[in-house]
mmCIF file of N, CA and C in Angstrom:
data_model
loop_
_atom_site.group_PDB
_atom_site.id
_atom_site.type_symbol
_atom_site.label_atom_id
_atom_site.label_comp_id
_atom_site.label_asym_id
_atom_site.label_seq_id
_atom_site.Cartn_x
_atom_site.Cartn_y
_atom_site.Cartn_z
ATOM 1 N N UNK A 1 0.820 -1.187 0.000
ATOM 2 C CA UNK A 1 0.000 0.000 0.000
ATOM 3 C C UNK A 1 0.872 1.261 0.000
ATOM 4 N N UNK A 2 1.975 1.212 0.717
ATOM 5 C CA UNK A 2 2.876 2.363 0.761
ATOM 6 C C UNK A 2 3.454 2.631 -0.628
ATOM 7 N N UNK A 3 3.757 1.576 -1.353
ATOM 8 C CA UNK A 3 4.369 1.719 -2.669
ATOM 9 C C UNK A 3 3.400 2.392 -3.637
ATOM 10 N N UNK A 4 2.149 1.984 -3.607
ATOM 11 C CA UNK A 4 1.148 2.573 -4.499
ATOM 12 C C UNK A 4 0.940 4.047 -4.174
ATOM 13 N N UNK A 5 0.841 4.353 -2.891
ATOM 14 C CA UNK A 5 0.667 5.745 -2.480
ATOM 15 C C UNK A 5 1.878 6.585 -2.889
ATOM 16 N N UNK A 6 3.068 6.040 -2.717
ATOM 17 C CA UNK A 6 4.282 6.765 -3.092
ATOM 18 C C UNK A 6 4.317 7.025 -4.595
ATOM 19 N N UNK A 7 3.886 6.063 -5.388
ATOM 20 C CA UNK A 7 3.849 6.228 -6.842
ATOM 21 C C UNK A 7 2.908 7.364 -7.237
ATOM 22 N N UNK A 8 1.712 7.360 -6.673
ATOM 23 C CA UNK A 8 0.714 8.381 -7.013
ATOM 24 C C UNK A 8 1.162 9.763 -6.548
ATOM 25 N N UNK A 9 1.676 9.847 -5.335
ATOM 26 C CA UNK A 9 2.143 11.134 -4.808
ATOM 27 C C UNK A 9 3.328 11.646 -5.635
ATOM 28 N N UNK A 10 4.240 10.764 -5.982
ATOM 29 C CA UNK A 10 5.389 11.164 -6.799
ATOM 30 C C UNK A 10 4.973 11.673 -8.164
ATOM 31 N N UNK A 11 4.014 10.991 -8.793
ATOM 32 C CA UNK A 11 3.534 11.442 -10.100
ATOM 33 C C UNK A 11 2.878 12.814 -9.991
ATOM 34 N N UNK A 12 2.111 13.021 -8.940
ATOM 35 C CA UNK A 12 1.446 14.314 -8.756
ATOM 36 C C UNK A 12 2.467 15.427 -8.520
ATOM 37 N N UNK A 13 3.468 15.148 -7.708
ATOM 38 C CA UNK A 13 4.504 16.154 -7.443
ATOM 39 C C UNK A 13 5.261 16.491 -8.723
ATOM 40 N N UNK A 14 5.625 15.482 -9.481
ATOM 41 C CA UNK A 14 6.339 15.722 -10.737
ATOM 42 C C UNK A 14 5.510 16.516 -11.727
ATOM 43 N N UNK A 15 4.234 16.182 -11.847
ATOM 44 C CA UNK A 15 3.341 16.896 -12.762
ATOM 45 C C UNK A 15 3.239 18.372 -12.352
ATOM 46 N N UNK A 16 3.073 18.610 -11.049
ATOM 47 C CA UNK A 16 2.940 19.994 -10.569
ATOM 48 C C UNK A 16 4.227 20.794 -10.781
ATOM 49 N N UNK A 17 5.367 20.161 -10.600
ATOM 50 C CA UNK A 17 6.638 20.862 -10.829
ATOM 51 C C UNK A 17 6.801 21.236 -12.292
ATOM 52 N N UNK A 18 6.372 20.346 -13.199
ATOM 53 C CA UNK A 18 6.467 20.644 -14.626
ATOM 54 C C UNK A 18 5.495 21.755 -15.019
ATOM 55 N N UNK A 19 4.317 21.759 -14.430
ATOM 56 C CA UNK A 19 3.353 22.827 -14.700
ATOM 57 C C UNK A 19 3.918 24.162 -14.234
ATOM 58 N N UNK A 20 4.511 24.164 -13.041
ATOM 59 C CA UNK A 20 5.087 25.386 -12.485
ATOM 60 C C UNK A 20 6.233 25.903 -13.358
ATOM 61 N N UNK A 21 6.975 24.986 -13.968
ATOM 62 C CA UNK A 21 8.090 25.372 -14.828
ATOM 63 C C UNK A 21 7.631 25.737 -16.238
ATOM 64 N N UNK A 22 6.351 25.557 -16.524
ATOM 65 C CA UNK A 22 5.824 25.900 -17.845
ATOM 66 C C UNK A 22 6.158 24.876 -18.909
ATOM 67 N N UNK A 23 6.232 23.625 -18.533
ATOM 68 C CA UNK A 23 6.600 22.579 -19.474
ATOM 69 C C UNK A 23 5.467 22.136 -20.373
ATOM 70 N N UNK A 24 5.837 21.481 -21.462
ATOM 71 C CA UNK A 24 4.845 20.927 -22.380
ATOM 72 C C UNK A 24 4.278 19.632 -21.796
ATOM 73 N N UNK A 25 3.374 19.012 -22.537
ATOM 74 C CA UNK A 25 2.770 17.770 -22.062
ATOM 75 C C UNK A 25 3.821 16.674 -21.883
ATOM 76 N N UNK A 26 4.768 16.612 -22.810
ATOM 77 C CA UNK A 26 5.832 15.612 -22.700
ATOM 78 C C UNK A 26 6.691 15.862 -21.459
ATOM 79 N N UNK A 27 6.971 17.128 -21.173
ATOM 80 C CA UNK A 27 7.729 17.465 -19.966
ATOM 81 C C UNK A 27 6.977 17.030 -18.718
ATOM 82 N N UNK A 28 5.671 17.280 -18.696
ATOM 83 C CA UNK A 28 4.854 16.904 -17.540
ATOM 84 C C UNK A 28 4.877 15.396 -17.331
ATOM 85 N N UNK A 29 4.774 14.647 -18.424
ATOM 86 C CA UNK A 29 4.806 13.182 -18.313
ATOM 87 C C UNK A 29 6.173 12.691 -17.852
ATOM 88 N N UNK A 30 7.233 13.301 -18.349
ATOM 89 C CA UNK A 30 8.572 12.879 -17.955
ATOM 90 C C UNK A 30 8.832 13.195 -16.487
ATOM 91 N N UNK A 31 8.467 14.385 -16.052
ATOM 92 C CA UNK A 31 8.639 14.750 -14.644
ATOM 93 C C UNK A 31 7.818 13.818 -13.756
ATOM 94 N N UNK A 32 6.576 13.553 -14.166
ATOM 95 C CA UNK A 32 5.712 12.678 -13.374
ATOM 96 C C UNK A 32 6.311 11.277 -13.271
ATOM 97 N N UNK A 33 6.818 10.749 -14.379
ATOM 98 C CA UNK A 33 7.403 9.407 -14.369
ATOM 99 C C UNK A 33 8.660 9.350 -13.502
ATOM 100 N N UNK A 34 9.512 10.345 -13.635
ATOM 101 C CA UNK A 34 10.756 10.346 -12.862
ATOM 102 C C UNK A 34 10.488 10.448 -11.363
ATOM 103 N N UNK A 35 9.601 11.338 -10.982
ATOM 104 C CA UNK A 35 9.286 11.491 -9.563
ATOM 105 C C UNK A 35 8.554 10.261 -9.024
ATOM 106 N N UNK A 36 7.672 9.702 -9.837
ATOM 107 C CA UNK A 36 6.946 8.507 -9.406
ATOM 108 C C UNK A 36 7.918 7.350 -9.162
ATOM 109 N N UNK A 37 8.876 7.168 -10.056
ATOM 110 C CA UNK A 37 9.846 6.085 -9.882
ATOM 111 C C UNK A 37 10.710 6.301 -8.643
ATOM 112 N N UNK A 38 11.142 7.528 -8.451
ATOM 113 C CA UNK A 38 11.997 7.815 -7.297
ATOM 114 C C UNK A 38 11.256 7.558 -5.990
ATOM 115 N N UNK A 39 10.040 8.042 -5.879
ATOM 116 C CA UNK A 39 9.294 7.829 -4.637
ATOM 117 C C UNK A 39 8.863 6.374 -4.483
ATOM 118 N N UNK A 40 8.659 5.670 -5.582
ATOM 119 C CA UNK A 40 8.320 4.256 -5.492
ATOM 120 C C UNK A 40 9.486 3.455 -4.910
ATOM 121 N N UNK A 41 10.699 3.767 -5.333
ATOM 122 C CA UNK A 41 11.877 3.091 -4.781
ATOM 123 C C UNK A 41 11.982 3.363 -3.286
ATOM 124 N N UNK A 42 11.774 4.607 -2.893
ATOM 125 C CA UNK A 42 11.792 4.928 -1.463
ATOM 126 C C UNK A 42 10.678 4.194 -0.718
ATOM 127 N N UNK A 43 9.521 4.066 -1.349
ATOM 128 C CA UNK A 43 8.411 3.339 -0.738
ATOM 129 C C UNK A 43 8.722 1.863 -0.549
ATOM 130 N N UNK A 44 9.424 1.272 -1.510
ATOM 131 C CA UNK A 44 9.811 -0.140 -1.383
ATOM 132 C C UNK A 44 10.777 -0.302 -0.212
ATOM 133 N N UNK A 45 11.764 0.572 -0.115
ATOM 134 C CA UNK A 45 12.701 0.491 1.004
ATOM 135 C C UNK A 45 11.991 0.682 2.333
ATOM 136 N N UNK A 46 11.055 1.602 2.391
ATOM 137 C CA UNK A 46 10.302 1.836 3.605
ATOM 138 C C UNK A 46 9.458 0.623 3.978
ATOM 139 N N UNK A 47 8.862 -0.008 2.988
ATOM 140 C CA UNK A 47 8.061 -1.208 3.233
ATOM 141 C C UNK A 47 8.930 -2.346 3.772
ATOM 142 N N UNK A 48 10.099 -2.533 3.174
ATOM 143 C CA UNK A 48 11.014 -3.577 3.650
ATOM 144 C C UNK A 48 11.486 -3.271 5.062
ATOM 145 N N UNK A 49 11.815 -2.026 5.339
ATOM 146 C CA UNK A 49 12.253 -1.626 6.660
ATOM 147 C C UNK A 49 11.157 -1.888 7.711
ATOM 148 N N UNK A 50 9.945 -1.510 7.391
ATOM 149 C CA UNK A 50 8.842 -1.726 8.335
ATOM 150 C C UNK A 50 8.602 -3.217 8.558
ATOM 151 N N UNK A 51 8.664 -4.009 7.485
ATOM 152 C CA UNK A 51 8.417 -5.444 7.645
ATOM 153 C C UNK A 51 9.532 -6.126 8.443
ATOM 154 N N UNK A 52 10.754 -5.615 8.327
ATOM 155 C CA UNK A 52 11.883 -6.194 9.094
ATOM 156 C C UNK A 52 11.793 -5.841 10.563
ATOM 157 N N UNK A 53 11.196 -4.707 10.869
ATOM 158 C CA UNK A 53 11.121 -4.248 12.266
ATOM 159 C C UNK A 53 10.048 -4.993 13.063
ATOM 160 N N UNK A 54 9.099 -5.579 12.372
ATOM 161 C CA UNK A 54 8.009 -6.272 13.097
ATOM 162 C C UNK A 54 8.311 -7.734 13.261
#
């Protein structure tokens, strides 16, 4: 569940940053994908960390 939430939040953050920078549709998609992937990786590590602690 953390991974899915991180993916969605990352995509939203990336999209908003591209909009703020005045990017085209391709820029918005690229920013959204890059941020989504980065936060998804962090979400996976967080999930593994939480599962190891219990």
